[in-house]
Amino acid sequence: MKIKKISQEILLMVLFVQLLLLLNGCSTKIGMFVHANIAPLPSYQYKFSDGYLGTYYVHQKGNKENSDVIVFFIGGSGHTSYFYYLRQYFNELQGNTTIYALQKRYVKKRETGMRKASKEFDYHNYHSQIVQDQKEFIIGILESNVFKHKKIVLFGVSEGGNISVHLAKEIQEITHLILLGSGGMPALEEFKMWGSQYNMDFDLVYQEVKKYPENIKLRIAGQTYKYWASALPFKPMDYFKSLTIPILVANGEKDEMAPVESVYFMQNEFKKLKKENLIVKVFADCSHTLEDSDGKNHKAEFFRIASDWWNK
């Protein structure tokens, strides 16, 4: 079997599933669009060392003067603007917290993520570029502000989980790490489990993308070969095993994008290493967006757990 023989019907089905996830809470909802325009979140610019002017957002929860927790939020895949959903995403979070979120390169302020991404976005949308940008941004923000005695939390969701654990190893100022919808299994193994739902063999996918690792025209499951060539070799445990900071990992039991087995794998690896800095919360009967089969969303419960955890 060759990758080029994967049927168009399967690829369309995968894209359709991703679209449903997008519409049902993974990134954007109609309500988020309305709320963002009624109470727009201001954007700021960050100049990178290569001259690129990046966009970032700051969302203040509670009283800024009494805020002793700084969260750097790293979202999932795609090119939806934080302008639409950052404030709404953290709606259930209680307490005094300052949240920073750097937008991926070449995402326009009012980009809904529903149309095709630009070539510039595709060219820069891959693991090592995102890590490089986030690292420069986070260090820059920490150096330009007085955050002494504050808790510095990295919070990665879905794709942002692997980005976050990579960064946590490289940025010594990080005091806490949170992953939601992301685990510790090697990326290739995790995507093999995910792809099996659609009869996609990610061993073959990886063999194919390695032939054209810079190609942004060829795609599999909506992502470019360049994206996959950078994402699939990543092994989170290579980074987790050296971390001594507190780590909180949460996942839906029925997560259709990030298999819960990846979290259990991570738990077992930590036990083997005799590491005691990991807390895991699996939400029973919940999807990637922490919504259960009755339609109830458990994100408020997750944020209660997270805030209690970092406030200890």
PDB file of C-alpha atoms in Angstrom:
ATOM      1  CA  MET A   1       0.000   0.000   0.000  1.00  0.00           C
ATOM      2  CA  LYS A   2       1.260   3.461  -0.893  1.00  0.00           C
ATOM      3  CA  ILE A   3       0.206   6.723   0.673  1.00  0.00           C
ATOM      4  CA  LYS A   4      -0.973   8.130  -2.633  1.00  0.00           C
ATOM      5  CA  LYS A   5      -3.491   5.268  -2.788  1.00  0.00           C
ATOM      6  CA  ILE A   6      -5.241   6.314   0.407  1.00  0.00           C
ATOM      7  CA  SER A   7      -8.743   6.978  -0.869  1.00  0.00           C
ATOM      8  CA  GLN A   8     -10.032  10.497  -1.243  1.00  0.00           C
ATOM      9  CA  GLU A   9     -13.123   9.404   0.704  1.00  0.00           C
ATOM     10  CA  ILE A  10     -11.036   8.549   3.793  1.00  0.00           C
ATOM     11  CA  LEU A  11      -9.202  11.864   3.697  1.00  0.00           C
ATOM     12  CA  LEU A  12     -12.471  13.759   3.315  1.00  0.00           C
ATOM     13  CA  MET A  13     -13.908  11.827   6.259  1.00  0.00           C
ATOM     14  CA  VAL A  14     -10.921  12.724   8.432  1.00  0.00           C
ATOM     15  CA  LEU A  15     -11.243  16.390   7.498  1.00  0.00           C
ATOM     16  CA  PHE A  16     -14.968  16.243   8.226  1.00  0.00           C
ATOM     17  CA  VAL A  17     -14.310  14.789  11.702  1.00  0.00           C
ATOM     18  CA  GLN A  18     -11.783  17.546  12.377  1.00  0.00           C
ATOM     19  CA  LEU A  19     -14.332  20.136  11.255  1.00  0.00           C
ATOM     20  CA  LEU A  20     -16.942  18.710  13.627  1.00  0.00           C
ATOM     21  CA  LEU A  21     -14.448  18.896  16.492  1.00  0.00           C
ATOM     22  CA  LEU A  22     -13.700  22.469  15.554  1.00  0.00           C
ATOM     23  CA  LEU A  23     -17.354  23.414  15.587  1.00  0.00           C
ATOM     24  CA  ASN A  24     -18.080  21.533  18.803  1.00  0.00           C
ATOM     25  CA  GLY A  25     -15.536  23.183  21.037  1.00  0.00           C
ATOM     26  CA  CYS A  26     -11.972  22.276  20.065  1.00  0.00           C
ATOM     27  CA  SER A  27     -11.405  25.775  18.740  1.00  0.00           C
ATOM     28  CA  THR A  28     -14.355  27.940  17.772  1.00  0.00           C
ATOM     29  CA  LYS A  29     -18.087  28.255  18.296  1.00  0.00           C
ATOM     30  CA  ILE A  30     -20.542  30.745  16.884  1.00  0.00           C
ATOM     31  CA  GLY A  31     -20.991  32.116  20.398  1.00  0.00           C
ATOM     32  CA  MET A  32     -17.276  32.765  20.627  1.00  0.00           C
ATOM     33  CA  PHE A  33     -17.385  34.793  17.412  1.00  0.00           C
ATOM     34  CA  VAL A  34     -20.207  36.936  18.777  1.00  0.00           C
ATOM     35  CA  HIS A  35     -18.612  37.412  22.189  1.00  0.00           C
ATOM     36  CA  ALA A  36     -15.222  38.308  20.679  1.00  0.00           C
ATOM     37  CA  ASN A  37     -16.767  41.117  18.667  1.00  0.00           C
ATOM     38  CA  ILE A  38     -18.875  42.448  21.522  1.00  0.00           C
ATOM     39  CA  ALA A  39     -15.936  42.491  23.954  1.00  0.00           C
ATOM     40  CA  PRO A  40     -12.816  42.295  21.749  1.00  0.00           C
ATOM     41  CA  LEU A  41      -9.570  41.127  23.280  1.00  0.00           C
ATOM     42  CA  PRO A  42      -6.739  43.578  22.491  1.00  0.00           C
ATOM     43  CA  SER A  43      -3.747  42.245  20.581  1.00  0.00           C
ATOM     44  CA  TYR A  44      -0.070  43.164  20.960  1.00  0.00           C
ATOM     45  CA  GLN A  45       2.999  42.753  18.791  1.00  0.00           C
ATOM     46  CA  TYR A  46       6.223  40.974  19.554  1.00  0.00           C
ATOM     47  CA  LYS A  47       9.256  41.502  17.326  1.00  0.00           C
ATOM     48  CA  PHE A  48      11.251  38.324  16.808  1.00  0.00           C
ATOM     49  CA  SER A  49      14.993  38.186  16.248  1.00  0.00           C
ATOM     50  CA  ASP A  50      14.435  37.522  12.526  1.00  0.00           C
ATOM     51  CA  GLY A  51      12.325  40.691  12.209  1.00  0.00           C
ATOM     52  CA  TYR A  52       8.904  39.022  12.086  1.00  0.00           C
ATOM     53  CA  LEU A  53       6.201  40.878  14.014  1.00  0.00           C
ATOM     54  CA  GLY A  54       4.214  38.269  15.908  1.00  0.00           C
ATOM     55  CA  THR A  55       0.817  38.768  17.505  1.00  0.00           C
ATOM     56  CA  TYR A  56      -0.006  37.874  21.059  1.00  0.00           C
ATOM     57  CA  TYR A  57      -2.906  38.321  23.455  1.00  0.00           C
ATOM     58  CA  VAL A  58      -3.084  38.936  27.194  1.00  0.00           C
ATOM     59  CA  HIS A  59      -6.191  37.919  29.107  1.00  0.00           C
ATOM     60  CA  GLN A  60      -6.493  38.974  32.743  1.00  0.00           C
ATOM     61  CA  LYS A  61      -8.644  36.883  35.060  1.00  0.00           C
ATOM     62  CA  GLY A  62      -9.481  38.556  38.338  1.00  0.00           C
ATOM     63  CA  ASN A  63      -7.333  41.282  39.863  1.00  0.00           C
ATOM     64  CA  LYS A  64      -4.046  41.929  38.083  1.00  0.00           C
ATOM     65  CA  GLU A  65      -2.411  43.417  41.178  1.00  0.00           C
ATOM     66  CA  ASN A  66      -3.093  40.245  43.168  1.00  0.00           C
ATOM     67  CA  SER A  67      -2.207  37.871  40.335  1.00  0.00           C
ATOM     68  CA  ASP A  68       0.606  35.530  41.327  1.00  0.00           C
ATOM     69  CA  VAL A  69       0.064  33.033  38.494  1.00  0.00           C
ATOM     70  CA  ILE A  70       1.254  33.622  34.926  1.00  0.00           C
ATOM     71  CA  VAL A  71      -0.019  31.155  32.301  1.00  0.00           C
ATOM     72  CA  PHE A  72       1.509  30.768  28.848  1.00  0.00           C
ATOM     73  CA  PHE A  73      -1.201  29.089  26.797  1.00  0.00           C
ATOM     74  CA  ILE A  74      -0.269  27.011  23.739  1.00  0.00           C
ATOM     75  CA  GLY A  75      -3.282  25.840  21.781  1.00  0.00           C
ATOM     76  CA  GLY A  76      -3.906  23.018  19.363  1.00  0.00           C
ATOM     77  CA  SER A  77      -3.432  22.588  15.639  1.00  0.00           C
ATOM     78  CA  GLY A  78      -5.016  24.806  13.038  1.00  0.00           C
ATOM     79  CA  HIS A  79      -4.990  28.509  12.286  1.00  0.00           C
ATOM     80  CA  THR A  80      -7.885  29.982  14.250  1.00  0.00           C
ATOM     81  CA  SER A  81      -7.122  33.351  15.825  1.00  0.00           C
ATOM     82  CA  TYR A  82      -6.980  33.560  19.615  1.00  0.00           C
ATOM     83  CA  PHE A  83      -8.955  36.772  19.178  1.00  0.00           C
ATOM     84  CA  TYR A  84     -12.079  34.631  18.931  1.00  0.00           C
ATOM     85  CA  TYR A  85     -11.688  32.079  21.663  1.00  0.00           C
ATOM     86  CA  LEU A  86      -8.985  32.850  24.244  1.00  0.00           C
ATOM     87  CA  ARG A  87     -11.238  34.748  26.651  1.00  0.00           C
ATOM     88  CA  GLN A  88     -14.089  32.285  26.226  1.00  0.00           C
ATOM     89  CA  TYR A  89     -11.795  29.285  26.635  1.00  0.00           C
ATOM     90  CA  PHE A  90     -10.766  30.437  30.117  1.00  0.00           C
ATOM     91  CA  ASN A  91     -14.265  31.561  31.091  1.00  0.00           C
ATOM     92  CA  GLU A  92     -14.575  28.934  33.857  1.00  0.00           C
ATOM     93  CA  LEU A  93     -11.155  29.643  35.395  1.00  0.00           C
ATOM     94  CA  GLN A  94     -11.473  31.309  38.784  1.00  0.00           C
ATOM     95  CA  GLY A  95      -8.902  33.387  40.668  1.00  0.00           C
ATOM     96  CA  ASN A  96      -6.312  35.991  39.753  1.00  0.00           C
ATOM     97  CA  THR A  97      -4.395  34.781  36.707  1.00  0.00           C
ATOM     98  CA  THR A  98      -2.651  36.505  33.784  1.00  0.00           C
ATOM     99  CA  ILE A  99      -2.760  34.519  30.539  1.00  0.00           C
ATOM    100  CA  TYR A 100      -0.427  35.067  27.583  1.00  0.00           C
ATOM    101  CA  ALA A 101      -1.019  33.447  24.205  1.00  0.00           C
ATOM    102  CA  LEU A 102       1.266  33.816  21.199  1.00  0.00           C
ATOM    103  CA  GLN A 103      -0.446  33.421  17.832  1.00  0.00           C
ATOM    104  CA  LYS A 104       1.206  31.173  15.261  1.00  0.00           C
ATOM    105  CA  ARG A 105       2.905  32.981  12.401  1.00  0.00           C
ATOM    106  CA  TYR A 106       0.778  34.378   9.592  1.00  0.00           C
ATOM    107  CA  VAL A 107      -2.586  34.000  11.304  1.00  0.00           C
ATOM    108  CA  LYS A 108      -4.669  37.121  10.785  1.00  0.00           C
ATOM    109  CA  LYS A 109      -6.453  38.684  13.736  1.00  0.00           C
ATOM    110  CA  ARG A 110      -9.902  37.715  12.451  1.00  0.00           C
ATOM    111  CA  GLU A 111      -8.970  34.352  10.990  1.00  0.00           C
ATOM    112  CA  THR A 112     -11.747  31.878  11.844  1.00  0.00           C
ATOM    113  CA  GLY A 113      -9.799  28.811  10.736  1.00  0.00           C
ATOM    114  CA  MET A 114     -12.585  27.792   8.390  1.00  0.00           C
ATOM    115  CA  ARG A 115     -10.798  28.712   5.183  1.00  0.00           C
ATOM    116  CA  LYS A 116      -7.593  27.416   3.669  1.00  0.00           C
ATOM    117  CA  ALA A 117      -4.430  28.560   5.428  1.00  0.00           C
ATOM    118  CA  SER A 118      -1.945  30.754   3.589  1.00  0.00           C
ATOM    119  CA  LYS A 119       1.283  29.412   2.099  1.00  0.00           C
ATOM    120  CA  GLU A 120       3.212  31.513   4.617  1.00  0.00           C
ATOM    121  CA  PHE A 121       1.352  29.823   7.462  1.00  0.00           C
ATOM    122  CA  ASP A 122       1.968  26.340   6.062  1.00  0.00           C
ATOM    123  CA  TYR A 123       5.652  27.096   5.590  1.00  0.00           C
ATOM    124  CA  HIS A 124       6.074  28.029   9.278  1.00  0.00           C
ATOM    125  CA  ASN A 125       3.580  25.590  10.829  1.00  0.00           C
ATOM    126  CA  TYR A 126       5.769  22.772  12.123  1.00  0.00           C
ATOM    127  CA  HIS A 127       7.010  21.601  15.525  1.00  0.00           C
ATOM    128  CA  SER A 128      10.527  23.040  15.641  1.00  0.00           C
ATOM    129  CA  GLN A 129       9.459  26.458  14.305  1.00  0.00           C
ATOM    130  CA  ILE A 130       6.628  26.709  16.839  1.00  0.00           C
ATOM    131  CA  VAL A 131       8.973  25.706  19.672  1.00  0.00           C
ATOM    132  CA  GLN A 132      11.553  28.261  18.547  1.00  0.00           C
ATOM    133  CA  ASP A 133       8.975  31.064  18.395  1.00  0.00           C
ATOM    134  CA  GLN A 134       7.348  30.181  21.711  1.00  0.00           C
ATOM    135  CA  LYS A 135      10.696  29.943  23.465  1.00  0.00           C
ATOM    136  CA  GLU A 136      11.854  33.347  22.224  1.00  0.00           C
ATOM    137  CA  PHE A 137       8.491  34.906  23.095  1.00  0.00           C
ATOM    138  CA  ILE A 138       8.197  33.419  26.592  1.00  0.00           C
ATOM    139  CA  ILE A 139      11.755  34.308  27.548  1.00  0.00           C
ATOM    140  CA  GLY A 140      11.239  37.805  26.118  1.00  0.00           C
ATOM    141  CA  ILE A 141       8.056  38.349  28.134  1.00  0.00           C
ATOM    142  CA  LEU A 142       9.653  37.032  31.317  1.00  0.00           C
ATOM    143  CA  GLU A 143      12.682  39.284  30.873  1.00  0.00           C
ATOM    144  CA  SER A 144      10.608  42.398  30.172  1.00  0.00           C
ATOM    145  CA  ASN A 145       8.248  42.048  33.149  1.00  0.00           C
ATOM    146  CA  VAL A 146       8.599  41.764  36.901  1.00  0.00           C
ATOM    147  CA  PHE A 147       7.416  38.222  37.613  1.00  0.00           C
ATOM    148  CA  LYS A 148       9.522  37.587  40.704  1.00  0.00           C
ATOM    149  CA  HIS A 149       7.933  35.098  43.128  1.00  0.00           C
ATOM    150  CA  LYS A 150       5.176  34.297  40.661  1.00  0.00           C
ATOM    151  CA  LYS A 151       4.222  30.858  39.422  1.00  0.00           C
ATOM    152  CA  ILE A 152       4.978  30.472  35.700  1.00  0.00           C
ATOM    153  CA  VAL A 153       2.684  27.861  34.168  1.00  0.00           C
ATOM    154  CA  LEU A 154       2.983  26.323  30.710  1.00  0.00           C
ATOM    155  CA  PHE A 155      -0.423  25.086  29.551  1.00  0.00           C
ATOM    156  CA  GLY A 156      -0.494  23.045  26.336  1.00  0.00           C
ATOM    157  CA  VAL A 157      -3.652  21.714  24.703  1.00  0.00           C
ATOM    158  CA  SER A 158      -3.663  18.913  22.119  1.00  0.00           C
ATOM    159  CA  GLU A 159      -0.806  19.719  19.685  1.00  0.00           C
ATOM    160  CA  GLY A 160       0.336  22.301  22.218  1.00  0.00           C
ATOM    161  CA  GLY A 161       1.084  19.515  24.700  1.00  0.00           C
ATOM    162  CA  ASN A 162       4.179  18.269  22.889  1.00  0.00           C
ATOM    163  CA  ILE A 163       5.240  21.857  22.253  1.00  0.00           C
ATOM    164  CA  SER A 164       4.901  22.621  25.970  1.00  0.00           C
ATOM    165  CA  VAL A 165       6.882  19.675  27.305  1.00  0.00           C
ATOM    166  CA  HIS A 166       9.665  20.547  24.847  1.00  0.00           C
ATOM    167  CA  LEU A 167       9.683  24.132  26.133  1.00  0.00           C
ATOM    168  CA  ALA A 168       9.484  23.133  29.810  1.00  0.00           C
ATOM    169  CA  LYS A 169      12.833  21.401  29.481  1.00  0.00           C
ATOM    170  CA  GLU A 170      14.472  24.428  27.864  1.00  0.00           C
ATOM    171  CA  ILE A 171      13.041  27.318  29.910  1.00  0.00           C
ATOM    172  CA  GLN A 172      14.215  27.077  33.510  1.00  0.00           C
ATOM    173  CA  GLU A 173      11.810  29.762  34.767  1.00  0.00           C
ATOM    174  CA  ILE A 174       8.789  27.477  34.187  1.00  0.00           C
ATOM    175  CA  THR A 175       7.430  26.288  37.548  1.00  0.00           C
ATOM    176  CA  HIS A 176       4.397  24.193  36.480  1.00  0.00           C
ATOM    177  CA  LEU A 177       3.355  22.234  33.377  1.00  0.00           C
ATOM    178  CA  ILE A 178      -0.215  21.367  32.356  1.00  0.00           C
ATOM    179  CA  LEU A 179      -1.238  19.187  29.419  1.00  0.00           C
ATOM    180  CA  LEU A 180      -4.814  18.711  28.240  1.00  0.00           C
ATOM    181  CA  GLY A 181      -5.587  16.194  25.497  1.00  0.00           C
ATOM    182  CA  SER A 182      -1.956  15.155  25.203  1.00  0.00           C
ATOM    183  CA  GLY A 183       0.146  12.349  26.664  1.00  0.00           C
ATOM    184  CA  GLY A 184       3.585  10.816  26.740  1.00  0.00           C
ATOM    185  CA  MET A 185       3.512   8.218  23.986  1.00  0.00           C
ATOM    186  CA  PRO A 186       5.893   8.737  21.028  1.00  0.00           C
ATOM    187  CA  ALA A 187       4.045  10.869  18.490  1.00  0.00           C
ATOM    188  CA  LEU A 188       4.267   8.245  15.765  1.00  0.00           C
ATOM    189  CA  GLU A 189       2.733   5.584  18.022  1.00  0.00           C
ATOM    190  CA  GLU A 190      -0.019   7.961  19.138  1.00  0.00           C
ATOM    191  CA  PHE A 191      -0.916   8.866  15.550  1.00  0.00           C
ATOM    192  CA  LYS A 192      -0.872   5.203  14.567  1.00  0.00           C
ATOM    193  CA  MET A 193      -3.637   4.641  17.127  1.00  0.00           C
ATOM    194  CA  TRP A 194      -5.539   7.681  15.899  1.00  0.00           C
ATOM    195  CA  GLY A 195      -5.097   6.766  12.219  1.00  0.00           C
ATOM    196  CA  SER A 196      -6.347   3.227  12.714  1.00  0.00           C
ATOM    197  CA  GLN A 197      -9.864   4.689  13.097  1.00  0.00           C
ATOM    198  CA  TYR A 198      -9.663   5.746   9.446  1.00  0.00           C
ATOM    199  CA  ASN A 199      -7.636   2.834   8.060  1.00  0.00           C
ATOM    200  CA  MET A 200      -4.561   5.059   7.834  1.00  0.00           C
ATOM    201  CA  ASP A 201      -1.168   3.459   8.407  1.00  0.00           C
ATOM    202  CA  PHE A 202       1.089   6.112   9.928  1.00  0.00           C
ATOM    203  CA  ASP A 203       4.162   3.955   9.474  1.00  0.00           C
ATOM    204  CA  LEU A 204       3.559   4.421   5.752  1.00  0.00           C
ATOM    205  CA  VAL A 205       2.692   8.070   6.279  1.00  0.00           C
ATOM    206  CA  TYR A 206       6.024   8.637   7.992  1.00  0.00           C
ATOM    207  CA  GLN A 207       7.956   6.810   5.286  1.00  0.00           C
ATOM    208  CA  GLU A 208       6.288   8.999   2.681  1.00  0.00           C
ATOM    209  CA  VAL A 209       6.768  12.369   4.383  1.00  0.00           C
ATOM    210  CA  LYS A 210      10.443  11.623   5.034  1.00  0.00           C
ATOM    211  CA  LYS A 211      10.920  11.631   1.259  1.00  0.00           C
ATOM    212  CA  TYR A 212       9.601  15.194   0.987  1.00  0.00           C
ATOM    213  CA  PRO A 213      10.094  16.733   4.465  1.00  0.00           C
ATOM    214  CA  GLU A 214       9.888  20.356   3.249  1.00  0.00           C
ATOM    215  CA  ASN A 215       6.837  19.951   1.014  1.00  0.00           C
ATOM    216  CA  ILE A 216       3.875  22.176   1.933  1.00  0.00           C
ATOM    217  CA  LYS A 217       1.681  21.254  -1.033  1.00  0.00           C
ATOM    218  CA  LEU A 218       1.284  17.553  -0.321  1.00  0.00           C
ATOM    219  CA  ARG A 219      -1.025  16.854   2.605  1.00  0.00           C
ATOM    220  CA  ILE A 220      -2.247  14.004   4.749  1.00  0.00           C
ATOM    221  CA  ALA A 221      -5.256  14.435   7.047  1.00  0.00           C
ATOM    222  CA  GLY A 222      -5.225  18.166   6.389  1.00  0.00           C
ATOM    223  CA  GLN A 223      -1.605  18.764   7.435  1.00  0.00           C
ATOM    224  CA  THR A 224       1.382  19.299   5.164  1.00  0.00           C
ATOM    225  CA  TYR A 225       4.229  16.832   4.752  1.00  0.00           C
ATOM    226  CA  LYS A 226       6.468  19.437   6.379  1.00  0.00           C
ATOM    227  CA  TYR A 227       4.235  19.444   9.441  1.00  0.00           C
ATOM    228  CA  TRP A 228       4.236  15.652   9.759  1.00  0.00           C
ATOM    229  CA  ALA A 229       7.976  15.318   9.134  1.00  0.00           C
ATOM    230  CA  SER A 230       8.608  17.533  12.157  1.00  0.00           C
ATOM    231  CA  ALA A 231       5.822  16.233  14.414  1.00  0.00           C
ATOM    232  CA  LEU A 232       6.016  12.444  14.044  1.00  0.00           C
ATOM    233  CA  PRO A 233       9.584  11.861  15.348  1.00  0.00           C
ATOM    234  CA  PHE A 234       8.858  13.621  18.654  1.00  0.00           C
ATOM    235  CA  LYS A 235       9.158  11.501  21.802  1.00  0.00           C
ATOM    236  CA  PRO A 236       7.716  13.349  24.819  1.00  0.00           C
ATOM    237  CA  MET A 237       9.296  11.051  27.420  1.00  0.00           C
ATOM    238  CA  ASP A 238      12.748  12.178  26.275  1.00  0.00           C
ATOM    239  CA  TYR A 239      11.763  15.533  27.768  1.00  0.00           C
ATOM    240  CA  PHE A 240       9.495  14.473  30.636  1.00  0.00           C
ATOM    241  CA  LYS A 241      12.124  12.280  32.254  1.00  0.00           C
ATOM    242  CA  SER A 242      14.378  15.252  33.046  1.00  0.00           C
ATOM    243  CA  LEU A 243      11.609  17.495  34.451  1.00  0.00           C
ATOM    244  CA  THR A 244      11.318  17.924  38.203  1.00  0.00           C
ATOM    245  CA  ILE A 245       8.579  20.587  38.190  1.00  0.00           C
ATOM    246  CA  PRO A 246       4.957  19.633  39.046  1.00  0.00           C
ATOM    247  CA  ILE A 247       3.081  18.224  36.027  1.00  0.00           C
ATOM    248  CA  LEU A 248      -0.693  17.910  35.632  1.00  0.00           C
ATOM    249  CA  VAL A 249      -2.080  15.876  32.729  1.00  0.00           C
ATOM    250  CA  ALA A 250      -5.804  15.669  31.922  1.00  0.00           C
ATOM    251  CA  ASN A 251      -7.519  13.683  29.203  1.00  0.00           C
ATOM    252  CA  GLY A 252     -10.963  12.541  28.161  1.00  0.00           C
ATOM    253  CA  GLU A 253     -11.490   8.794  28.556  1.00  0.00           C
ATOM    254  CA  LYS A 254     -12.982   8.702  25.055  1.00  0.00           C
ATOM    255  CA  ASP A 255     -10.686  11.301  23.501  1.00  0.00           C
ATOM    256  CA  GLU A 256     -10.965  10.711  19.760  1.00  0.00           C
ATOM    257  CA  MET A 257      -7.861  12.744  18.875  1.00  0.00           C
ATOM    258  CA  ALA A 258      -5.362  11.987  21.663  1.00  0.00           C
ATOM    259  CA  PRO A 259      -5.891   8.397  22.886  1.00  0.00           C
ATOM    260  CA  VAL A 260      -6.132   8.014  26.652  1.00  0.00           C
ATOM    261  CA  GLU A 261      -3.646   5.138  26.334  1.00  0.00           C
ATOM    262  CA  SER A 262      -0.975   7.783  25.803  1.00  0.00           C
ATOM    263  CA  VAL A 263      -1.646   9.128  29.312  1.00  0.00           C
ATOM    264  CA  TYR A 264      -1.556   5.654  30.846  1.00  0.00           C
ATOM    265  CA  PHE A 265       1.718   5.000  29.022  1.00  0.00           C
ATOM    266  CA  MET A 266       3.099   8.178  30.563  1.00  0.00           C
ATOM    267  CA  GLN A 267       1.988   7.132  34.058  1.00  0.00           C
ATOM    268  CA  ASN A 268       3.773   3.801  33.698  1.00  0.00           C
ATOM    269  CA  GLU A 269       6.962   5.455  32.445  1.00  0.00           C
ATOM    270  CA  PHE A 270       6.987   7.823  35.425  1.00  0.00           C
ATOM    271  CA  LYS A 271       6.577   4.843  37.775  1.00  0.00           C
ATOM    272  CA  LYS A 272       9.487   3.061  36.124  1.00  0.00           C
ATOM    273  CA  LEU A 273      11.612   6.173  36.622  1.00  0.00           C
ATOM    274  CA  LYS A 274      10.336   6.519  40.221  1.00  0.00           C
ATOM    275  CA  LYS A 275       9.264  10.073  39.473  1.00  0.00           C
ATOM    276  CA  GLU A 276       6.552  11.520  41.729  1.00  0.00           C
ATOM    277  CA  ASN A 277       5.905  14.906  40.111  1.00  0.00           C
ATOM    278  CA  LEU A 278       2.986  13.784  37.906  1.00  0.00           C
ATOM    279  CA  ILE A 279      -0.745  14.044  38.596  1.00  0.00           C
ATOM    280  CA  VAL A 280      -3.179  12.532  36.083  1.00  0.00           C
ATOM    281  CA  LYS A 281      -6.915  13.185  35.776  1.00  0.00           C
ATOM    282  CA  VAL A 282      -8.934  11.134  33.279  1.00  0.00           C
ATOM    283  CA  PHE A 283     -12.469  12.411  32.719  1.00  0.00           C
ATOM    284  CA  ALA A 284     -14.814   9.444  32.363  1.00  0.00           C
ATOM    285  CA  ASP A 285     -16.954   9.250  29.225  1.00  0.00           C
ATOM    286  CA  CYS A 286     -15.431  12.492  27.869  1.00  0.00           C
ATOM    287  CA  SER A 287     -14.175  13.516  24.437  1.00  0.00           C
ATOM    288  CA  HIS A 288     -11.204  15.627  23.346  1.00  0.00           C
ATOM    289  CA  THR A 289     -13.137  18.729  24.427  1.00  0.00           C
ATOM    290  CA  LEU A 290     -14.077  17.216  27.830  1.00  0.00           C
ATOM    291  CA  GLU A 291     -17.695  16.836  26.779  1.00  0.00           C
ATOM    292  CA  ASP A 292     -19.473  13.674  27.929  1.00  0.00           C
ATOM    293  CA  SER A 293     -22.048  11.596  26.044  1.00  0.00           C
ATOM    294  CA  ASP A 294     -24.887  13.600  27.656  1.00  0.00           C
ATOM    295  CA  GLY A 295     -23.501  16.834  26.240  1.00  0.00           C
ATOM    296  CA  LYS A 296     -22.177  18.141  29.563  1.00  0.00           C
ATOM    297  CA  ASN A 297     -18.805  19.885  29.396  1.00  0.00           C
ATOM    298  CA  HIS A 298     -16.348  19.275  32.248  1.00  0.00           C
ATOM    299  CA  LYS A 299     -13.940  22.116  31.544  1.00  0.00           C
ATOM    300  CA  ALA A 300     -15.043  23.993  34.684  1.00  0.00           C
ATOM    301  CA  GLU A 301     -14.113  20.944  36.777  1.00  0.00           C
ATOM    302  CA  PHE A 302     -10.766  20.748  34.998  1.00  0.00           C
ATOM    303  CA  PHE A 303      -9.995  24.389  35.765  1.00  0.00           C
ATOM    304  CA  ARG A 304     -10.941  23.891  39.423  1.00  0.00           C
ATOM    305  CA  ILE A 305      -8.491  21.011  39.615  1.00  0.00           C
ATOM    306  CA  ALA A 306      -5.793  23.013  37.824  1.00  0.00           C
ATOM    307  CA  SER A 307      -6.128  26.138  39.967  1.00  0.00           C
ATOM    308  CA  ASP A 308      -6.200  24.131  43.223  1.00  0.00           C
ATOM    309  CA  TRP A 309      -3.098  22.294  42.028  1.00  0.00           C
ATOM    310  CA  TRP A 310      -0.957  25.320  41.131  1.00  0.00           C
ATOM    311  CA  ASN A 311      -2.086  27.207  44.240  1.00  0.00           C
ATOM    312  CA  LYS A 312      -0.782  24.508  46.582  1.00  0.00           C
TER     313      LYS A 312
END
